[in-house]
Amino acid sequence: MSIQSDTYLLKSGDTAAFERVFQYYSRSMFYVAMGLVEDRQIAEDAVQESFINLWAHREQINPDYDLQYYLNQSVRNYIYKYFRHQGEACRSFDPGV
């Protein structure tokens, strides 16, 4: 079964497809998060929250769009929101980097 097929199944609420999507994308999402925050716990939280968000909004998924892009952007948004809440600058936004 392809990841695109799983995206269609995920949209319909298939929990096994959700697990396969998680297994397929979670590691790369974690590395995206670590590249921004360099804190394992925050990076893991970003991935977890992104998947919680994906499941909550699964009916709105367009299976023809790039799910990896969507998930990576979700991780980035979580990290940026975290830094805004903490009053800190994210490494990728720091002009001194």
Short mmCIF file of C-alpha atoms in Angstrom, two decimals:
data_model
loop_
_atom_site.label_atom_id
_atom_site.label_comp_id
_atom_site.label_asym_id
_atom_site.label_seq_id
_atom_site.Cartn_x
_atom_site.Cartn_y
_atom_site.Cartn_z
CA MET A 1 0.00 0.00 0.00
CA SER A 2 1.35 3.45 -0.88
CA ILE A 3 1.55 6.43 1.41
CA GLN A 4 -0.86 8.27 -0.90
CA SER A 5 -3.38 5.44 -0.46
CA ASP A 6 -2.89 5.76 3.28
CA THR A 7 -3.63 9.47 3.02
CA TYR A 8 -7.01 8.69 1.45
CA LEU A 9 -7.70 6.10 4.15
CA LEU A 10 -6.58 8.50 6.87
CA LYS A 11 -9.05 11.07 5.60
CA SER A 12 -11.83 8.55 6.13
CA GLY A 13 -10.70 7.83 9.71
CA ASP A 14 -8.67 4.65 9.25
CA THR A 15 -6.50 4.36 12.38
CA ALA A 16 -4.17 1.77 10.81
CA ALA A 17 -3.46 4.21 7.97
CA PHE A 18 -2.80 6.93 10.56
CA GLU A 19 -0.23 4.64 12.23
CA ARG A 20 1.47 3.97 8.90
CA VAL A 21 1.58 7.69 8.11
CA PHE A 22 3.08 8.30 11.56
CA GLN A 23 5.73 5.62 11.01
CA TYR A 24 6.55 7.00 7.57
CA TYR A 25 6.87 10.71 8.44
CA SER A 26 7.62 11.07 12.16
CA ARG A 27 11.40 10.66 11.96
CA SER A 28 11.87 13.33 9.28
CA MET A 29 9.52 15.64 11.19
CA PHE A 30 11.61 15.14 14.31
CA TYR A 31 14.77 16.14 12.43
CA VAL A 32 13.05 19.26 11.09
CA ALA A 33 12.10 20.19 14.66
CA MET A 34 15.59 19.47 16.03
CA GLY A 35 17.06 21.70 13.34
CA LEU A 36 15.03 24.56 14.74
CA VAL A 37 15.08 24.00 18.47
CA GLU A 38 17.89 21.56 19.43
CA ASP A 39 15.80 20.33 22.37
CA ARG A 40 14.67 16.72 22.11
CA GLN A 41 11.58 17.12 24.32
CA ILE A 42 10.29 20.16 22.44
CA ALA A 43 10.98 18.44 19.11
CA GLU A 44 9.06 15.34 20.21
CA ASP A 45 6.20 17.53 21.44
CA ALA A 46 6.12 19.30 18.07
CA VAL A 47 5.81 15.99 16.22
CA GLN A 48 3.16 14.69 18.61
CA GLU A 49 1.08 17.86 18.42
CA SER A 50 1.35 17.88 14.65
CA PHE A 51 -0.08 14.38 14.46
CA ILE A 52 -2.81 15.21 16.96
CA ASN A 53 -3.69 18.17 14.73
CA LEU A 54 -3.59 15.97 11.62
CA TRP A 55 -6.00 13.48 13.19
CA ALA A 56 -8.32 16.23 14.42
CA HIS A 57 -8.50 17.77 10.94
CA ARG A 58 -8.18 14.58 8.87
CA GLU A 59 -11.47 15.18 7.04
CA GLN A 60 -10.01 18.38 5.57
CA ILE A 61 -6.93 16.65 4.11
CA ASN A 62 -6.51 16.93 0.38
CA PRO A 63 -4.78 13.64 -0.53
CA ASP A 64 -3.48 15.19 -3.76
CA TYR A 65 -1.31 17.66 -1.83
CA ASP A 66 2.09 16.87 -0.36
CA LEU A 67 1.40 15.51 3.13
CA GLN A 68 5.07 15.68 4.09
CA TYR A 69 5.14 19.41 3.37
CA TYR A 70 1.98 19.89 5.44
CA LEU A 71 3.38 17.92 8.39
CA ASN A 72 6.78 19.61 8.30
CA GLN A 73 5.09 23.00 8.19
CA SER A 74 2.95 21.98 11.14
CA VAL A 75 6.12 21.13 13.10
CA ARG A 76 7.67 24.49 12.17
CA ASN A 77 4.54 26.34 13.24
CA TYR A 78 4.55 24.55 16.59
CA ILE A 79 8.19 25.49 17.18
CA TYR A 80 7.68 29.12 16.15
CA LYS A 81 4.62 29.35 18.41
CA TYR A 82 6.65 27.84 21.25
CA PHE A 83 9.37 30.47 20.86
CA ARG A 84 6.86 33.31 20.62
CA HIS A 85 5.27 32.09 23.83
CA GLN A 86 8.69 31.84 25.50
CA GLY A 87 9.72 35.27 24.22
CA GLU A 88 12.75 33.78 22.49
CA ALA A 89 13.94 33.81 18.91
CA CYS A 90 14.06 30.63 16.88
CA ARG A 91 17.49 29.85 15.45
CA SER A 92 16.26 30.17 11.88
CA PHE A 93 14.79 33.60 12.63
CA ASP A 94 17.85 34.92 14.48
CA PRO A 95 19.60 37.36 12.14
CA GLY A 96 22.86 36.74 13.99
CA VAL A 97 22.93 33.08 12.90
#
